[in-house]
């Protein structure tokens, strides 16, 4: 498990209260490299999902920092929706100015809860993510459409003191369930360094809707074996998110970072 001090500060400069208004989508590095003068960018806060940690955002962190964005990546405890949402909300209190909140996978539930109660969140980016409405759980969102390989035979459970249970993807199933699109060496490493999630988190129900007026982007993975592509698209359309498709398995931040960067920059440019 990670240290209890889970926020990793990737940039400490540029924590401001105004943001650039530029083009909706950024096709290449050259376009991003010319920010609007005299306007500052919002802080981008990255929240990983189940079976991952903050290092899963390494590609996005490098890109965003090169283009002038302050970036934070939070290591969430993966202990359940209420606990993880409160944890992320506490971290956001330490950040000045507007925030673009980005969530991968299970973290889509987390960022939705946080945005509903944290006014500084000005845009949301969902990456192969669950996007709940009140009463939805990870189980119900994943199961809306067939195709998920997050099934009992592909998972390993570890009972914990106190009665909860941790869930891992079996190492030999990691590539087909989560990491399809990664290189074989990357799959081998990720399969043994994955972070577990509490079993109870899968049945936790959302208590609020994502705020309707907050702009949203969704990166939909077209070769996802964990959260079915059809479920991602349905949930994105339901909340009116701008959709960017990525030919990727579930680990989109590592497999298709360019698509994630496009969505984040578009979201940041929407903040004013």
Coordinates of C-alpha atoms in Angstrom, one line a residue:
X1 CA 0.0 0.0 0.0
X2 CA 1.1 3.6 -0.5
X3 CA 2.0 6.1 2.2
X4 CA -0.8 7.7 4.0
X5 CA 0.4 11.0 2.5
X6 CA -1.1 10.3 -0.9
X7 CA -1.1 13.6 -2.8
X8 CA 1.9 14.0 -5.1
X9 CA 2.6 17.6 -5.9
X10 CA 3.8 17.8 -9.5
X11 CA 3.7 21.6 -9.9
X12 CA 3.5 24.3 -7.4
X13 CA 3.5 27.3 -9.6
X14 CA 0.5 28.8 -11.4
X15 CA -2.2 28.2 -8.8
X16 CA -4.5 31.0 -10.0
X17 CA -8.1 32.0 -10.3
X18 CA -8.5 32.8 -14.0
X19 CA -8.1 30.6 -17.1
X20 CA -7.4 30.8 -20.8
X21 CA -10.2 30.7 -23.3
X22 CA -8.9 29.2 -26.5
X23 CA -9.9 26.6 -29.0
X24 CA -12.0 23.6 -27.9
X25 CA -9.7 20.9 -29.1
X26 CA -5.9 21.0 -29.4
X27 CA -4.6 18.8 -32.2
X28 CA -0.9 19.0 -31.6
X29 CA 1.9 20.3 -29.5
X30 CA 2.4 23.5 -31.6
X31 CA -1.1 24.6 -31.0
X32 CA -0.8 24.2 -27.2
X33 CA 2.5 25.9 -27.0
X34 CA 1.1 29.4 -27.6
X35 CA -1.2 30.1 -24.6
X36 CA -3.3 33.3 -24.6
X37 CA -1.2 36.0 -23.0
X38 CA -2.2 37.5 -19.7
X39 CA -4.6 34.7 -18.9
X40 CA -3.6 31.8 -16.6
X41 CA -4.6 28.2 -16.7
X42 CA -6.6 26.2 -14.1
X43 CA -4.9 23.5 -12.1
X44 CA -5.4 20.0 -13.5
X45 CA -6.0 17.4 -10.8
X46 CA -5.6 13.8 -11.9
X47 CA -7.4 11.0 -10.0
X48 CA -6.6 7.3 -10.8
X49 CA -9.0 4.4 -10.7
X50 CA -9.0 0.9 -9.4
X51 CA -5.8 -1.2 -9.8
X52 CA -3.7 1.9 -10.5
X53 CA -1.8 4.6 -8.7
X54 CA -0.9 8.2 -9.6
X55 CA 2.1 7.0 -11.7
X56 CA -0.4 5.9 -14.3
X57 CA -0.7 9.6 -15.3
X58 CA 3.1 10.0 -16.0
X59 CA 2.6 10.8 -19.8
X60 CA -0.1 13.3 -19.2
X61 CA 1.8 15.0 -16.4
X62 CA 4.8 15.6 -18.6
X63 CA 2.8 16.9 -21.5
X64 CA 0.7 19.3 -19.3
X65 CA 3.7 20.6 -17.5
X66 CA 5.5 21.3 -20.7
X67 CA 2.5 23.4 -21.8
X68 CA 2.2 25.5 -18.7
X69 CA -0.4 23.7 -16.6
X70 CA -0.1 23.2 -12.9
X71 CA -0.7 19.5 -12.2
X72 CA -1.5 17.4 -9.2
X73 CA -1.9 13.7 -9.1
X74 CA -3.7 12.2 -6.1
X75 CA -3.1 8.7 -4.8
X76 CA -6.5 7.8 -3.7
X77 CA -6.9 5.1 -1.0
X78 CA -9.4 3.1 -3.0
X79 CA -11.4 2.3 0.1
X80 CA -14.9 3.2 -1.2
X81 CA -16.8 6.0 -2.7
X82 CA -17.6 8.0 0.4
X83 CA -14.0 7.7 1.8
X84 CA -12.3 8.4 -1.5
X85 CA -14.5 11.3 -2.4
X86 CA -13.8 12.9 1.0
X87 CA -10.1 12.3 0.6
X88 CA -10.0 14.0 -2.8
X89 CA -12.1 16.9 -1.6
X90 CA -9.7 17.4 1.3
X91 CA -6.8 17.6 -1.1
X92 CA -8.6 20.1 -3.3
X93 CA -8.9 22.5 -0.3
X94 CA -5.1 22.9 -0.5
X95 CA -5.3 24.2 -4.1
X96 CA -6.0 27.8 -5.0
X97 CA -8.2 28.8 -7.9
X98 CA -10.2 26.8 -10.4
X99 CA -9.7 23.1 -11.0
X100 CA -10.1 20.7 -13.9
X101 CA -10.8 17.4 -12.3
X102 CA -9.9 14.3 -14.2
X103 CA -10.9 10.7 -13.3
X104 CA -10.0 7.3 -14.8
X105 CA -12.3 4.3 -14.5
X106 CA -13.7 4.0 -10.9
X107 CA -12.5 7.6 -10.2
X108 CA -15.3 8.8 -12.5
X109 CA -17.6 8.1 -9.6
X110 CA -15.3 9.9 -7.2
X111 CA -14.9 13.1 -9.3
X112 CA -18.6 13.3 -9.8
X113 CA -19.3 13.3 -6.1
X114 CA -16.5 15.8 -5.4
X115 CA -17.6 18.2 -8.2
X116 CA -21.1 18.3 -6.8
X117 CA -19.9 19.7 -3.5
X118 CA -16.8 21.6 -4.5
X119 CA -17.4 24.9 -6.4
X120 CA -13.8 25.3 -7.5
X121 CA -14.2 22.3 -9.9
X122 CA -15.0 24.1 -13.2
X123 CA -14.7 21.2 -15.6
X124 CA -14.7 17.4 -15.5
X125 CA -12.8 14.9 -17.7
X126 CA -13.8 11.2 -17.6
X127 CA -11.3 8.7 -19.0
X128 CA -12.8 5.3 -19.7
X129 CA -14.7 6.2 -16.6
X130 CA -17.9 5.4 -14.7
X131 CA -20.3 8.4 -14.7
X132 CA -23.0 7.8 -12.2
X133 CA -26.4 9.2 -11.4
X134 CA -27.9 9.0 -7.9
X135 CA -28.3 5.3 -7.0
X136 CA -25.8 4.0 -9.5
X137 CA -22.9 1.8 -8.3
X138 CA -19.8 0.5 -10.1
X139 CA -21.5 -2.9 -10.4
X140 CA -24.6 -1.4 -12.1
X141 CA -22.7 0.9 -14.4
X142 CA -20.3 -1.7 -15.6
X143 CA -23.1 -4.2 -16.0
X144 CA -25.3 -1.9 -18.1
X145 CA -24.0 -3.5 -21.2
X146 CA -22.3 -6.9 -21.8
X147 CA -18.6 -7.4 -22.3
X148 CA -16.8 -6.7 -19.1
X149 CA -14.1 -9.2 -18.1
X150 CA -14.1 -7.9 -14.5
X151 CA -15.6 -11.2 -13.5
X152 CA -15.0 -13.4 -10.5
X153 CA -12.9 -15.9 -12.3
X154 CA -10.5 -13.1 -13.4
X155 CA -10.2 -11.5 -9.9
X156 CA -8.2 -12.3 -6.8
X157 CA -9.7 -11.4 -3.4
X158 CA -7.8 -11.0 -0.1
X159 CA -9.7 -10.9 3.1
X160 CA -8.5 -8.1 5.4
X161 CA -8.6 -7.6 9.2
X162 CA -11.8 -5.8 10.1
X163 CA -14.0 -7.7 7.6
X164 CA -13.4 -5.9 4.3
X165 CA -11.8 -7.6 1.3
X166 CA -9.3 -6.3 -1.3
X167 CA -9.7 -7.0 -5.0
X168 CA -6.9 -7.5 -7.5
X169 CA -7.0 -8.6 -11.1
X170 CA -5.2 -12.0 -11.4
X171 CA -1.7 -11.4 -12.7
X172 CA -2.2 -13.8 -15.7
X173 CA -5.4 -12.1 -16.6
X174 CA -4.2 -8.5 -16.3
X175 CA -3.4 -8.0 -19.9
X176 CA -6.7 -9.2 -21.3
X177 CA -8.8 -7.5 -18.7
X178 CA -7.1 -4.1 -18.1
X179 CA -3.9 -3.6 -20.1
X180 CA -4.7 -4.7 -23.6
X181 CA -2.7 -2.3 -25.7
X182 CA 0.3 -2.1 -23.4
X183 CA 3.5 -3.8 -24.2
X184 CA 4.1 -7.3 -22.8
X185 CA 6.8 -6.0 -20.4
X186 CA 4.6 -3.2 -19.2
X187 CA 1.7 -5.6 -18.5
X188 CA 4.1 -7.9 -16.6
X189 CA 5.1 -5.0 -14.3
X190 CA 1.7 -3.5 -13.9
X191 CA 0.1 -6.9 -13.1
X192 CA 2.3 -7.2 -9.9
X193 CA 2.3 -3.5 -8.9
X194 CA -1.4 -2.9 -9.2
X195 CA -3.2 -1.2 -6.3
X196 CA -6.1 -3.1 -4.8
X197 CA -9.6 -1.7 -4.3
X198 CA -12.0 -2.6 -1.5
X199 CA -14.6 -5.1 -2.6
X200 CA -17.3 -2.9 -1.0
X201 CA -16.4 -0.1 -3.4
X202 CA -18.1 -1.9 -6.2
X203 CA -21.5 -1.8 -4.5
X204 CA -21.3 1.8 -3.1
X205 CA -24.0 3.9 -4.6
X206 CA -23.7 7.5 -5.8
X207 CA -25.6 10.0 -3.6
X208 CA -25.4 13.0 -6.0
X209 CA -25.5 13.6 -9.7
X210 CA -22.5 15.2 -11.5
X211 CA -23.3 19.0 -11.6
X212 CA -25.3 19.6 -14.7
X213 CA -23.8 23.0 -15.5
X214 CA -20.2 21.8 -15.2
X215 CA -18.6 21.2 -18.7
X216 CA -17.7 17.6 -19.2
X217 CA -15.4 15.6 -21.6
X218 CA -15.3 11.8 -21.9
X219 CA -12.5 9.8 -23.4
X220 CA -14.2 6.6 -24.6
X221 CA -12.0 3.5 -25.0
X222 CA -13.1 1.5 -28.0
X223 CA -11.3 -1.7 -27.1
X224 CA -12.1 -1.7 -23.3
X225 CA -12.5 -5.1 -21.7
X226 CA -13.1 -3.8 -18.2
X227 CA -15.8 -1.1 -18.7
X228 CA -17.7 -1.9 -21.9
X229 CA -17.4 0.8 -24.6
X230 CA -21.1 0.9 -24.9
X231 CA -21.5 1.7 -21.2
X232 CA -18.9 4.5 -21.4
X233 CA -20.7 6.1 -24.4
X234 CA -24.1 5.8 -22.9
X235 CA -23.0 7.3 -19.6
X236 CA -21.2 10.1 -21.4
X237 CA -24.2 11.0 -23.6
X238 CA -26.4 10.9 -20.5
X239 CA -24.5 13.8 -18.9
X240 CA -23.9 15.7 -22.2
X241 CA -20.2 15.2 -22.2
X242 CA -18.0 16.0 -25.2
X243 CA -16.8 12.6 -26.5
X244 CA -13.3 11.8 -27.7
X245 CA -12.7 8.2 -28.9
X246 CA -9.5 6.4 -28.2
X247 CA -8.5 3.1 -29.8
X248 CA -7.4 1.7 -26.5
X249 CA -7.9 -0.9 -23.8
X250 CA -8.9 0.2 -20.3
X251 CA -5.6 1.7 -19.3
X252 CA -6.1 4.7 -21.5
X253 CA -3.8 7.1 -19.6
X254 CA -0.9 4.8 -20.4
X255 CA -2.0 3.4 -23.8
X256 CA -3.5 6.5 -25.5
X257 CA -2.3 9.6 -23.6
X258 CA -2.7 11.9 -26.6
X259 CA -6.5 11.5 -26.5
X260 CA -6.5 12.2 -22.7
X261 CA -4.3 15.3 -23.3
X262 CA -6.7 16.6 -25.9
X263 CA -9.7 16.2 -23.5
X264 CA -7.8 17.9 -20.6
X265 CA -6.7 20.8 -22.7
X266 CA -10.1 21.4 -24.1
X267 CA -11.6 21.3 -20.6
X268 CA -9.0 23.7 -19.3
X269 CA -9.6 26.1 -22.2
X270 CA -13.3 26.1 -21.3
X271 CA -12.6 27.5 -17.9
X272 CA -13.0 31.3 -17.5

